[in-house]
PDB file of C-alpha atoms and ligand atoms in Angstrom:
ATOM      1  CA  UNK A   1       0.000   0.000   0.000  1.00 48.00           C
ATOM      2  CA  UNK A   2       1.192   3.451  -0.857  1.00 57.00           C
ATOM      3  CA  UNK A   3       2.941   5.537   1.754  1.00 69.00           C
ATOM      4  CA  UNK A   4       3.662   8.396  -0.636  1.00 86.00           C
ATOM      5  CA  UNK A   5       1.420  11.367  -1.243  1.00 88.00           C
ATOM      6  CA  UNK A   6       0.408  12.018  -4.843  1.00 89.00           C
ATOM      7  CA  UNK A   7       2.541  14.513  -6.734  1.00 88.00           C
ATOM      8  CA  UNK A   8       2.785  15.090 -10.499  1.00 83.00           C
ATOM      9  CA  UNK A   9       6.590  15.012 -10.167  1.00 88.00           C
ATOM     10  CA  UNK A  10       6.773  11.390  -9.028  1.00 96.00           C
ATOM     11  CA  UNK A  11       8.765   9.037 -11.231  1.00 98.00           C
ATOM     12  CA  UNK A  12       6.324   6.153 -11.654  1.00 98.00           C
ATOM     13  CA  UNK A  13       7.135   2.951 -13.567  1.00 98.00           C
ATOM     14  CA  UNK A  14       4.326   0.407 -13.545  1.00 98.00           C
ATOM     15  CA  UNK A  15       5.441  -2.109 -16.154  1.00 98.00           C
ATOM     16  CA  UNK A  16       8.526  -4.340 -16.241  1.00 98.00           C
ATOM     17  CA  UNK A  17       9.663  -7.952 -16.105  1.00 98.00           C
ATOM     18  CA  UNK A  18      11.973 -10.231 -14.137  1.00 98.00           C
ATOM     19  CA  UNK A  19      13.298 -13.788 -14.563  1.00 98.00           C
ATOM     20  CA  UNK A  20       9.936 -14.943 -13.186  1.00 98.00           C
ATOM     21  CA  UNK A  21       8.681 -14.311 -16.743  1.00 98.00           C
ATOM     22  CA  UNK A  22      10.789 -13.081 -19.667  1.00 98.00           C
ATOM     23  CA  UNK A  23      13.075 -10.517 -18.045  1.00 98.00           C
ATOM     24  CA  UNK A  24      16.750 -11.251 -17.406  1.00 98.00           C
ATOM     25  CA  UNK A  25      17.142  -9.845 -13.866  1.00 98.00           C
ATOM     26  CA  UNK A  26      15.776 -11.419 -10.687  1.00 98.00           C
ATOM     27  CA  UNK A  27      12.991  -9.378  -8.991  1.00 98.00           C
ATOM     28  CA  UNK A  28      15.333  -7.848  -6.378  1.00 98.00           C
ATOM     29  CA  UNK A  29      17.761  -6.777  -9.109  1.00 98.00           C
ATOM     30  CA  UNK A  30      14.938  -5.121 -11.073  1.00 98.00           C
ATOM     31  CA  UNK A  31      13.984  -3.262  -7.872  1.00 98.00           C
ATOM     32  CA  UNK A  32      17.591  -2.115  -7.417  1.00 98.00           C
ATOM     33  CA  UNK A  33      17.798  -0.959 -11.013  1.00 98.00           C
ATOM     34  CA  UNK A  34      14.483   0.916 -10.784  1.00 98.00           C
ATOM     35  CA  UNK A  35      15.679   2.658  -7.632  1.00 98.00           C
ATOM     36  CA  UNK A  36      19.045   3.507  -9.191  1.00 98.00           C
ATOM     37  CA  UNK A  37      17.207   5.038 -12.173  1.00 98.00           C
ATOM     38  CA  UNK A  38      15.231   7.321  -9.877  1.00 98.00           C
ATOM     39  CA  UNK A  39      11.908   5.474  -9.774  1.00 98.00           C
ATOM     40  CA  UNK A  40       9.718   6.515  -6.814  1.00 98.00           C
ATOM     41  CA  UNK A  41       6.738   4.216  -7.402  1.00 98.00           C
ATOM     42  CA  UNK A  42       7.334   0.814  -8.913  1.00 98.00           C
ATOM     43  CA  UNK A  43       5.418  -2.278 -10.019  1.00 98.00           C
ATOM     44  CA  UNK A  44       6.876  -5.527 -11.307  1.00 98.00           C
ATOM     45  CA  UNK A  45       4.412  -6.908 -13.879  1.00 98.00           C
ATOM     46  CA  UNK A  46       5.543 -10.374 -14.887  1.00 98.00           C
ATOM     47  CA  UNK A  47       3.565 -12.204 -17.564  1.00 98.00           C
ATOM     48  CA  UNK A  48       0.822 -14.440 -16.124  1.00 98.00           C
ATOM     49  CA  UNK A  49       2.755 -14.813 -12.847  1.00 98.00           C
ATOM     50  CA  UNK A  50       2.746 -13.382  -9.339  1.00 98.00           C
ATOM     51  CA  UNK A  51       5.529 -15.495  -7.831  1.00 98.00           C
ATOM     52  CA  UNK A  52       8.094 -12.673  -8.004  1.00 98.00           C
ATOM     53  CA  UNK A  53       5.997 -10.285  -5.968  1.00 98.00           C
ATOM     54  CA  UNK A  54       7.172 -11.226  -2.465  1.00 98.00           C
ATOM     55  CA  UNK A  55      10.850 -10.727  -3.364  1.00 98.00           C
ATOM     56  CA  UNK A  56      10.063  -7.572  -5.351  1.00 98.00           C
ATOM     57  CA  UNK A  57       8.084  -6.026  -2.513  1.00 98.00           C
ATOM     58  CA  UNK A  58      10.749  -6.854   0.051  1.00 98.00           C
ATOM     59  CA  UNK A  59      13.533  -5.371  -2.086  1.00 98.00           C
ATOM     60  CA  UNK A  60      11.504  -2.238  -2.868  1.00 98.00           C
ATOM     61  CA  UNK A  61      10.639  -1.745   0.790  1.00 97.00           C
ATOM     62  CA  UNK A  62      14.304  -2.113   1.812  1.00 98.00           C
ATOM     63  CA  UNK A  63      15.205   0.539  -0.771  1.00 98.00           C
ATOM     64  CA  UNK A  64      12.467   2.879   0.459  1.00 96.00           C
ATOM     65  CA  UNK A  65      10.687   2.719  -2.920  1.00 97.00           C
ATOM     66  CA  UNK A  66       6.903   2.759  -3.055  1.00 97.00           C
ATOM     67  CA  UNK A  67       5.740  -0.666  -4.232  1.00 98.00           C
ATOM     68  CA  UNK A  68       2.588  -1.581  -6.184  1.00 98.00           C
ATOM     69  CA  UNK A  69       1.660  -5.229  -6.759  1.00 98.00           C
ATOM     70  CA  UNK A  70       1.205  -5.994 -10.437  1.00 98.00           C
ATOM     71  CA  UNK A  71       1.133  -8.480 -13.285  1.00 99.00           C
ATOM     72  CA  UNK A  72       0.494  -8.631 -17.046  1.00 99.00           C
ATOM     73  CA  UNK A  73      -2.101 -11.139 -18.216  1.00 99.00           C
ATOM     74  CA  UNK A  74      -2.092 -12.585 -21.740  1.00 98.00           C
ATOM     75  CA  UNK A  75      -5.529 -12.386 -23.365  1.00 98.00           C
ATOM     76  CA  UNK A  76      -6.962 -13.537 -26.662  1.00 98.00           C
ATOM     77  CA  UNK A  77      -9.503 -11.108 -28.094  1.00 98.00           C
ATOM     78  CA  UNK A  78     -10.825 -11.448 -31.657  1.00 97.00           C
ATOM     79  CA  UNK A  79      -8.012 -13.905 -32.365  1.00 96.00           C
ATOM     80  CA  UNK A  80      -5.357 -11.360 -31.372  1.00 97.00           C
ATOM     81  CA  UNK A  81      -3.117 -11.395 -28.318  1.00 98.00           C
ATOM     82  CA  UNK A  82      -3.742  -8.434 -26.031  1.00 98.00           C
ATOM     83  CA  UNK A  83      -1.976  -7.784 -22.722  1.00 98.00           C
ATOM     84  CA  UNK A  84      -3.855  -6.540 -19.669  1.00 99.00           C
ATOM     85  CA  UNK A  85      -1.854  -5.176 -16.747  1.00 99.00           C
ATOM     86  CA  UNK A  86      -3.356  -5.547 -13.278  1.00 99.00           C
ATOM     87  CA  UNK A  87      -2.206  -3.102 -10.592  1.00 98.00           C
ATOM     88  CA  UNK A  88      -2.663  -2.900  -6.843  1.00 98.00           C
ATOM     89  CA  UNK A  89      -3.942  -6.477  -6.708  1.00 98.00           C
ATOM     90  CA  UNK A  90      -4.013  -8.916  -3.818  1.00 98.00           C
ATOM     91  CA  UNK A  91      -1.677 -11.491  -5.359  1.00 98.00           C
ATOM     92  CA  UNK A  92      -2.914 -14.203  -2.990  1.00 98.00           C
ATOM     93  CA  UNK A  93      -6.489 -14.040  -4.308  1.00 98.00           C
ATOM     94  CA  UNK A  94      -7.451 -17.699  -5.035  1.00 98.00           C
ATOM     95  CA  UNK A  95      -9.462 -17.013  -8.219  1.00 98.00           C
ATOM     96  CA  UNK A  96      -6.628 -14.943  -9.646  1.00 98.00           C
ATOM     97  CA  UNK A  97      -4.063 -17.613  -8.783  1.00 98.00           C
ATOM     98  CA  UNK A  98      -6.182 -20.388 -10.321  1.00 98.00           C
ATOM     99  CA  UNK A  99      -6.776 -18.287 -13.428  1.00 98.00           C
ATOM    100  CA  UNK A 100      -3.063 -17.707 -13.869  1.00 98.00           C
ATOM    101  CA  UNK A 101      -2.279 -21.415 -13.527  1.00 98.00           C
ATOM    102  CA  UNK A 102      -4.766 -22.048 -16.327  1.00 98.00           C
ATOM    103  CA  UNK A 103      -3.385 -19.213 -18.477  1.00 98.00           C
ATOM    104  CA  UNK A 104       0.194 -20.489 -18.134  1.00 98.00           C
ATOM    105  CA  UNK A 105      -0.676 -24.110 -18.724  1.00 96.00           C
ATOM    106  CA  UNK A 106      -0.411 -24.155 -22.516  1.00 96.00           C
ATOM    107  CA  UNK A 107       3.048 -22.586 -22.722  1.00 98.00           C
ATOM    108  CA  UNK A 108       5.027 -25.815 -22.562  1.00 97.00           C
ATOM    109  CA  UNK A 109       3.170 -27.432 -25.436  1.00 97.00           C
ATOM    110  CA  UNK A 110       3.276 -24.218 -27.449  1.00 98.00           C
ATOM    111  CA  UNK A 111       7.053 -24.017 -26.962  1.00 98.00           C
ATOM    112  CA  UNK A 112       7.482 -27.579 -28.229  1.00 98.00           C
ATOM    113  CA  UNK A 113       5.385 -26.718 -31.292  1.00 98.00           C
ATOM    114  CA  UNK A 114       7.413 -23.560 -31.891  1.00 98.00           C
ATOM    115  CA  UNK A 115      10.638 -25.560 -31.758  1.00 98.00           C
ATOM    116  CA  UNK A 116       9.224 -28.086 -34.247  1.00 98.00           C
ATOM    117  CA  UNK A 117       8.242 -25.249 -36.612  1.00 98.00           C
ATOM    118  CA  UNK A 118      11.672 -23.625 -36.332  1.00 98.00           C
ATOM    119  CA  UNK A 119      13.348 -26.986 -36.986  1.00 98.00           C
ATOM    120  CA  UNK A 120      11.281 -27.211 -40.176  1.00 98.00           C
ATOM    121  CA  UNK A 121      12.785 -23.936 -41.401  1.00 98.00           C
ATOM    122  CA  UNK A 122      16.284 -25.175 -40.633  1.00 98.00           C
ATOM    123  CA  UNK A 123      16.881 -24.082 -37.028  1.00 98.00           C
ATOM    124  CA  UNK A 124      17.109 -27.215 -34.837  1.00 98.00           C
ATOM    125  CA  UNK A 125      17.273 -27.624 -31.039  1.00 98.00           C
ATOM    126  CA  UNK A 126      15.453 -24.407 -30.207  1.00 98.00           C
ATOM    127  CA  UNK A 127      13.514 -25.921 -27.321  1.00 98.00           C
ATOM    128  CA  UNK A 128      16.678 -26.869 -25.417  1.00 98.00           C
ATOM    129  CA  UNK A 129      18.240 -23.593 -26.506  1.00 98.00           C
ATOM    130  CA  UNK A 130      15.348 -21.478 -25.231  1.00 98.00           C
ATOM    131  CA  UNK A 131      15.285 -23.407 -21.948  1.00 98.00           C
ATOM    132  CA  UNK A 132      18.770 -22.137 -21.140  1.00 98.00           C
ATOM    133  CA  UNK A 133      17.238 -18.667 -20.801  1.00 98.00           C
ATOM    134  CA  UNK A 134      14.156 -19.679 -18.828  1.00 98.00           C
ATOM    135  CA  UNK A 135      14.111 -18.630 -15.172  1.00 98.00           C
ATOM    136  CA  UNK A 136      10.707 -20.140 -14.359  1.00 97.00           C
ATOM    137  CA  UNK A 137       9.833 -23.519 -15.887  1.00 96.00           C
ATOM    138  CA  UNK A 138       6.148 -22.520 -15.944  1.00 96.00           C
ATOM    139  CA  UNK A 139       6.872 -19.563 -18.118  1.00 98.00           C
ATOM    140  CA  UNK A 140       8.663 -20.369 -21.325  1.00 98.00           C
ATOM    141  CA  UNK A 141       8.102 -17.450 -23.670  1.00 98.00           C
ATOM    142  CA  UNK A 142       8.896 -16.274 -27.166  1.00 98.00           C
ATOM    143  CA  UNK A 143      11.514 -13.961 -25.648  1.00 98.00           C
ATOM    144  CA  UNK A 144      13.535 -16.995 -24.508  1.00 98.00           C
ATOM    145  CA  UNK A 145      13.506 -18.364 -28.056  1.00 98.00           C
ATOM    146  CA  UNK A 146      14.513 -14.940 -29.358  1.00 98.00           C
ATOM    147  CA  UNK A 147      17.534 -14.794 -27.048  1.00 98.00           C
ATOM    148  CA  UNK A 148      18.658 -18.231 -28.180  1.00 98.00           C
ATOM    149  CA  UNK A 149      18.314 -17.303 -31.873  1.00 98.00           C
ATOM    150  CA  UNK A 150      20.476 -14.234 -31.241  1.00 98.00           C
ATOM    151  CA  UNK A 151      23.001 -16.418 -29.394  1.00 98.00           C
ATOM    152  CA  UNK A 152      23.406 -18.759 -32.367  1.00 98.00           C
ATOM    153  CA  UNK A 153      23.684 -15.849 -34.786  1.00 98.00           C
ATOM    154  CA  UNK A 154      20.439 -16.351 -36.702  1.00 98.00           C
ATOM    155  CA  UNK A 155      19.595 -12.666 -36.163  1.00 98.00           C
ATOM    156  CA  UNK A 156      21.397  -9.621 -34.841  1.00 96.00           C
ATOM    157  CA  UNK A 157      18.978  -8.802 -32.001  1.00 96.00           C
ATOM    158  CA  UNK A 158      15.687  -9.916 -30.480  1.00 96.00           C
ATOM    159  CA  UNK A 159      13.592  -7.418 -32.464  1.00 96.00           C
ATOM    160  CA  UNK A 160      14.935  -8.877 -35.684  1.00 97.00           C
ATOM    161  CA  UNK A 161      14.070 -12.394 -34.460  1.00 98.00           C
ATOM    162  CA  UNK A 162      10.479 -11.363 -33.790  1.00 98.00           C
ATOM    163  CA  UNK A 163      10.197  -9.699 -37.174  1.00 98.00           C
ATOM    164  CA  UNK A 164      11.543 -12.685 -39.049  1.00 98.00           C
ATOM    165  CA  UNK A 165      10.435 -15.698 -36.991  1.00 98.00           C
ATOM    166  CA  UNK A 166       8.203 -15.087 -33.991  1.00 98.00           C
ATOM    167  CA  UNK A 167       5.591 -12.444 -34.843  1.00 97.00           C
ATOM    168  CA  UNK A 168       2.084 -13.498 -35.877  1.00 95.00           C
ATOM    169  CA  UNK A 169       2.248 -15.169 -39.284  1.00 95.00           C
ATOM    170  CA  UNK A 170       6.009 -15.865 -39.189  1.00 98.00           C
ATOM    171  CA  UNK A 171       7.433 -19.419 -39.376  1.00 97.00           C
ATOM    172  CA  UNK A 172       7.995 -19.896 -35.619  1.00 98.00           C
ATOM    173  CA  UNK A 173       4.673 -18.377 -34.550  1.00 98.00           C
ATOM    174  CA  UNK A 174       2.218 -20.834 -33.024  1.00 98.00           C
ATOM    175  CA  UNK A 175      -1.304 -19.469 -32.525  1.00 96.00           C
ATOM    176  CA  UNK A 176      -2.364 -19.756 -28.925  1.00 96.00           C
ATOM    177  CA  UNK A 177      -5.513 -19.211 -26.902  1.00 97.00           C
ATOM    178  CA  UNK A 178      -4.894 -17.229 -23.718  1.00 98.00           C
ATOM    179  CA  UNK A 179      -7.414 -15.988 -21.123  1.00 98.00           C
ATOM    180  CA  UNK A 180     -10.528 -14.154 -22.298  1.00 98.00           C
ATOM    181  CA  UNK A 181     -10.832 -10.409 -21.701  1.00 99.00           C
ATOM    182  CA  UNK A 182     -13.762 -11.078 -19.373  1.00 99.00           C
ATOM    183  CA  UNK A 183     -11.653 -13.498 -17.320  1.00 99.00           C
ATOM    184  CA  UNK A 184      -8.582 -11.269 -17.078  1.00 99.00           C
ATOM    185  CA  UNK A 185     -10.479  -8.123 -16.063  1.00 99.00           C
ATOM    186  CA  UNK A 186     -12.628 -10.216 -13.705  1.00 99.00           C
ATOM    187  CA  UNK A 187      -9.604 -11.790 -11.963  1.00 99.00           C
ATOM    188  CA  UNK A 188      -7.921  -8.404 -11.543  1.00 99.00           C
ATOM    189  CA  UNK A 189     -11.037  -6.708 -10.199  1.00 98.00           C
ATOM    190  CA  UNK A 190     -11.827  -9.705  -7.983  1.00 98.00           C
ATOM    191  CA  UNK A 191      -8.334  -9.323  -6.481  1.00 98.00           C
ATOM    192  CA  UNK A 192      -9.110  -5.682  -5.694  1.00 98.00           C
ATOM    193  CA  UNK A 193      -6.949  -4.322  -8.526  1.00 98.00           C
ATOM    194  CA  UNK A 194      -7.192  -1.930 -11.449  1.00 98.00           C
ATOM    195  CA  UNK A 195      -7.171  -3.332 -15.005  1.00 99.00           C
ATOM    196  CA  UNK A 196      -5.041  -1.452 -17.542  1.00 99.00           C
ATOM    197  CA  UNK A 197      -4.681  -2.096 -21.289  1.00 99.00           C
ATOM    198  CA  UNK A 198      -0.950  -2.622 -21.886  1.00 99.00           C
ATOM    199  CA  UNK A 199       0.702  -0.835 -24.847  1.00 98.00           C
ATOM    200  CA  UNK A 200      -2.483  -0.393 -26.955  1.00 98.00           C
ATOM    201  CA  UNK A 201      -0.400   0.931 -29.845  1.00 98.00           C
ATOM    202  CA  UNK A 202       1.048  -2.511 -30.433  1.00 97.00           C
ATOM    203  CA  UNK A 203      -2.169  -4.226 -31.466  1.00 98.00           C
ATOM    204  CA  UNK A 204      -3.051  -4.746 -35.066  1.00 96.00           C
ATOM    205  CA  UNK A 205      -6.757  -3.846 -34.865  1.00 97.00           C
ATOM    206  CA  UNK A 206      -8.883  -1.727 -37.199  1.00 97.00           C
ATOM    207  CA  UNK A 207     -10.349   1.502 -35.749  1.00 97.00           C
ATOM    208  CA  UNK A 208     -13.720  -0.237 -35.563  1.00 98.00           C
ATOM    209  CA  UNK A 209     -12.272  -3.218 -33.694  1.00 98.00           C
ATOM    210  CA  UNK A 210     -10.373  -0.900 -31.335  1.00 98.00           C
ATOM    211  CA  UNK A 211     -13.589   0.933 -30.526  1.00 98.00           C
ATOM    212  CA  UNK A 212     -15.367  -2.359 -29.794  1.00 98.00           C
ATOM    213  CA  UNK A 213     -12.421  -3.490 -27.686  1.00 98.00           C
ATOM    214  CA  UNK A 214     -12.212  -0.299 -25.586  1.00 98.00           C
ATOM    215  CA  UNK A 215     -15.981  -0.273 -25.060  1.00 98.00           C
ATOM    216  CA  UNK A 216     -15.995  -3.891 -23.969  1.00 98.00           C
ATOM    217  CA  UNK A 217     -13.003  -3.327 -21.678  1.00 99.00           C
ATOM    218  CA  UNK A 218     -14.799  -0.380 -20.101  1.00 98.00           C
ATOM    219  CA  UNK A 219     -18.064  -2.282 -19.699  1.00 98.00           C
ATOM    220  CA  UNK A 220     -16.179  -5.074 -17.925  1.00 98.00           C
ATOM    221  CA  UNK A 221     -14.822  -2.538 -15.432  1.00 98.00           C
ATOM    222  CA  UNK A 222     -11.451  -1.801 -17.054  1.00 98.00           C
ATOM    223  CA  UNK A 223     -10.214   1.581 -15.866  1.00 98.00           C
ATOM    224  CA  UNK A 224      -7.023   2.631 -17.629  1.00 98.00           C
ATOM    225  CA  UNK A 225      -4.713   2.331 -20.622  1.00 99.00           C
ATOM    226  CA  UNK A 226      -0.968   2.698 -20.921  1.00 98.00           C
ATOM    227  CA  UNK A 227      -0.151   5.965 -22.655  1.00 98.00           C
ATOM    228  CA  UNK A 228       3.566   6.470 -22.031  1.00 98.00           C
ATOM    229  CA  UNK A 229       5.209   3.077 -22.462  1.00 98.00           C
ATOM    230  CA  UNK A 230       8.480   1.827 -23.871  1.00 96.00           C
ATOM    231  CA  UNK A 231       6.371  -0.045 -26.407  1.00 95.00           C
ATOM    232  CA  UNK A 232       4.933   3.204 -27.890  1.00 97.00           C
ATOM    233  CA  UNK A 233       6.483   5.690 -30.276  1.00 96.00           C
ATOM    234  CA  UNK A 234       6.542   9.337 -29.193  1.00 96.00           C
ATOM    235  CA  UNK A 235       3.625  10.039 -31.578  1.00 98.00           C
ATOM    236  CA  UNK A 236       1.639   7.312 -29.869  1.00 98.00           C
ATOM    237  CA  UNK A 237       1.944   9.116 -26.498  1.00 98.00           C
ATOM    238  CA  UNK A 238      -0.309  11.839 -27.944  1.00 98.00           C
ATOM    239  CA  UNK A 239      -2.538   9.431 -29.834  1.00 98.00           C
ATOM    240  CA  UNK A 240      -3.321   7.315 -26.759  1.00 98.00           C
ATOM    241  CA  UNK A 241      -3.586  10.350 -24.475  1.00 98.00           C
ATOM    242  CA  UNK A 242      -6.478  11.485 -26.676  1.00 98.00           C
ATOM    243  CA  UNK A 243      -7.977   8.006 -26.615  1.00 98.00           C
ATOM    244  CA  UNK A 244      -7.729   7.838 -22.808  1.00 98.00           C
ATOM    245  CA  UNK A 245      -9.599  11.117 -22.509  1.00 98.00           C
ATOM    246  CA  UNK A 246     -12.117  10.124 -25.183  1.00 98.00           C
ATOM    247  CA  UNK A 247     -13.132   6.922 -23.361  1.00 98.00           C
ATOM    248  CA  UNK A 248     -12.676   8.313 -19.853  1.00 98.00           C
ATOM    249  CA  UNK A 249      -9.761   6.012 -18.996  1.00 98.00           C
ATOM    250  CA  UNK A 250      -7.018   6.840 -16.534  1.00 98.00           C
ATOM    251  CA  UNK A 251      -3.499   6.710 -17.955  1.00 98.00           C
ATOM    252  CA  UNK A 252      -0.478   4.624 -17.001  1.00 98.00           C
ATOM    253  CA  UNK A 253       3.266   4.932 -17.526  1.00 98.00           C
ATOM    254  CA  UNK A 254       5.747   2.044 -17.675  1.00 98.00           C
ATOM    255  CA  UNK A 255       8.986   1.169 -19.413  1.00 98.00           C
ATOM    256  CA  UNK A 256       8.199  -2.504 -20.176  1.00 98.00           C
ATOM    257  CA  UNK A 257      11.840  -3.089 -19.242  1.00 98.00           C
ATOM    258  CA  UNK A 258      13.042  -6.680 -19.788  1.00 98.00           C
ATOM    259  CA  UNK A 259      16.817  -6.549 -20.100  1.00 97.00           C
ATOM    260  CA  UNK A 260      19.611  -3.956 -20.126  1.00 95.00           C
ATOM    261  CA  UNK A 261      20.438  -4.467 -23.818  1.00 87.00           C
ATOM    262  CA  UNK A 262      17.145  -5.155 -25.562  1.00 88.00           C
ATOM    263  CA  UNK A 263      15.925  -1.956 -27.245  1.00 76.00           C
ATOM    264  CA  UNK A 264      13.271  -0.937 -24.747  1.00 83.00           C
ATOM    265  CA  UNK A 265      14.010   2.126 -22.594  1.00 93.00           C
ATOM    266  CA  UNK A 266      15.418   1.662 -19.120  1.00 97.00           C
ATOM    267  CA  UNK A 267      13.290   1.865 -15.986  1.00 98.00           C
ATOM    268  CA  UNK A 268      12.023   5.313 -15.072  1.00 97.00           C
ATOM    269  CA  UNK A 269      13.403   7.094 -18.146  1.00 97.00           C
ATOM    270  CA  UNK A 270      10.246   7.913 -20.114  1.00 97.00           C
ATOM    271  CA  UNK A 271       8.558  11.331 -20.211  1.00 97.00           C
ATOM    272  CA  UNK A 272       5.928  12.009 -17.551  1.00 96.00           C
ATOM    273  CA  UNK A 273       2.230  11.870 -18.433  1.00 97.00           C
ATOM    274  CA  UNK A 274       0.635  14.933 -20.027  1.00 97.00           C
ATOM    275  CA  UNK A 275      -1.108  17.176 -17.494  1.00 96.00           C
ATOM    276  CA  UNK A 276      -4.603  16.660 -18.889  1.00 97.00           C
ATOM    277  CA  UNK A 277      -4.496  12.917 -18.094  1.00 98.00           C
ATOM    278  CA  UNK A 278      -5.583  11.268 -14.853  1.00 97.00           C
ATOM    279  CA  UNK A 279      -2.715   9.025 -13.673  1.00 98.00           C
ATOM    280  CA  UNK A 280      -3.888   5.529 -12.788  1.00 98.00           C
ATOM    281  CA  UNK A 281      -1.986   5.728  -9.477  1.00 97.00           C
ATOM    282  CA  UNK A 282      -4.487   8.386  -8.404  1.00 96.00           C
ATOM    283  CA  UNK A 283      -6.913   5.509  -7.858  1.00 95.00           C
ATOM    284  CA  UNK A 284      -4.942   4.235  -4.850  1.00 95.00           C
ATOM    285  CA  UNK A 285      -2.718   7.194  -3.913  1.00 91.00           C
ATOM    286  CA  UNK A 286      -4.076  10.158  -1.979  1.00 82.00           C
TER     287      UNK A 286
HETATM  288  P1  AMP X 301       4.813 -14.684 -25.306  1.00 65.10           P
HETATM  289  O1  AMP X 301       4.064 -14.318 -24.043  1.00 65.10           O
HETATM  290  O2  AMP X 301       5.588 -15.955 -25.176  1.00 65.10           O
HETATM  291  O3  AMP X 301       3.950 -14.650 -26.532  1.00 65.10           O
HETATM  292  O4  AMP X 301       5.918 -13.564 -25.505  1.00 65.10           O
HETATM  293  C1  AMP X 301       5.552 -12.229 -25.566  1.00 65.10           C
HETATM  294  C2  AMP X 301       6.766 -11.369 -25.271  1.00 65.10           C
HETATM  295  O5  AMP X 301       7.605 -11.327 -26.400  1.00 65.10           O
HETATM  296  C3  AMP X 301       6.404  -9.922 -25.034  1.00 65.10           C
HETATM  297  O6  AMP X 301       6.038  -9.710 -23.708  1.00 65.10           O
HETATM  298  C4  AMP X 301       7.685  -9.215 -25.355  1.00 65.10           C
HETATM  299  O7  AMP X 301       8.563  -9.283 -24.252  1.00 65.10           O
HETATM  300  C5  AMP X 301       8.256 -10.069 -26.450  1.00 65.10           C
HETATM  301  N1  AMP X 301       7.997  -9.464 -27.778  1.00 65.10           N
HETATM  302  C6  AMP X 301       6.873  -9.518 -28.507  1.00 65.10           C
HETATM  303  N2  AMP X 301       7.024  -8.864 -29.677  1.00 65.10           N
HETATM  304  C7  AMP X 301       8.305  -8.384 -29.665  1.00 65.10           C
HETATM  305  C8  AMP X 301       9.098  -7.633 -30.581  1.00 65.10           C
HETATM  306  N3  AMP X 301       8.602  -7.253 -31.759  1.00 65.10           N
HETATM  307  N4  AMP X 301      10.358  -7.315 -30.224  1.00 65.10           N
HETATM  308  C9  AMP X 301      10.871  -7.718 -29.047  1.00 65.10           C
HETATM  309  N5  AMP X 301      10.173  -8.439 -28.145  1.00 65.10           N
HETATM  310  C10 AMP X 301       8.915  -8.756 -28.453  1.00 65.10           C
HETATM  311 MN1   MN X 302       7.650  -9.752 -22.263  1.00 65.10          MN
HETATM  312 MN1   MN X 303       3.147  -6.844 -23.119  1.00 65.10          MN
HETATM  313 MN1   MN X 304       5.371  -6.352 -20.634  1.00 65.10          MN
END
């Protein structure tokens, strides 16, 4: 729970990853890095996992950094993968925990299928290769494959791997069914948290589909969207600020930091939110 008083000057970073999902630093090391980069209010938001939260909270508290419990849930909506961040949750909520177990459960099989597909295009042994980068056996992700493909020199960096092999429609992409939007927002709200659409600028949806998506998210009790995120271009900060105000969503800010050398900005380094937005942390911070 927050001990800080709200101020527009606070450096808030509410989106990043540790080895509990597809980041490369353990939760305490992410906390240390956030603190070193000047973050005042911090959430670790591992994919479909809450098992890093205890260590993250303890490290943040030791550093005197304000800690917010968080996660990022993988959702399938209209056959597209959408990420929903949950903030200020009770991570011990039984329905949330059971939902996450279910959401994670297909990853192993999917990874085996990805490896088989990559072998078919001439890149063998990717399953064992990806596993070398996995910190949590329940959470094998495309990022772990990407790091292995960089290691063996197939591509220069992880972005290039996604572009060539792992994005939707590419040879190593295996379609997957994640949680529904109704489930993800329901689990987050049931655990007392706030549901936030992660990096909306990354989804390949038509304007009509986006409108349907935002309306449905709002009707389910979704409250916010990420506006300033490492996954947006500078132009998209303005675009999604307008969208937040149009739909009456609060706005969030987060680096989406995964690793020191992987293209996304470092923790706490993005611009602050525009003044005409309502920061999502206002919902729990006085
Ligand atoms: P998964 O949950 O296994 O589908 O993996 C999704 C993760 O892959 C995301 O959270 C990102 O960390 C990473 N990712 C997706 N697209 C890209 C991209 N174009 N460049 C770099 N990383 C990406
Ligand atoms: Mn990720
Ligand atoms: Mn994401
Ligand atoms: Mn993320």
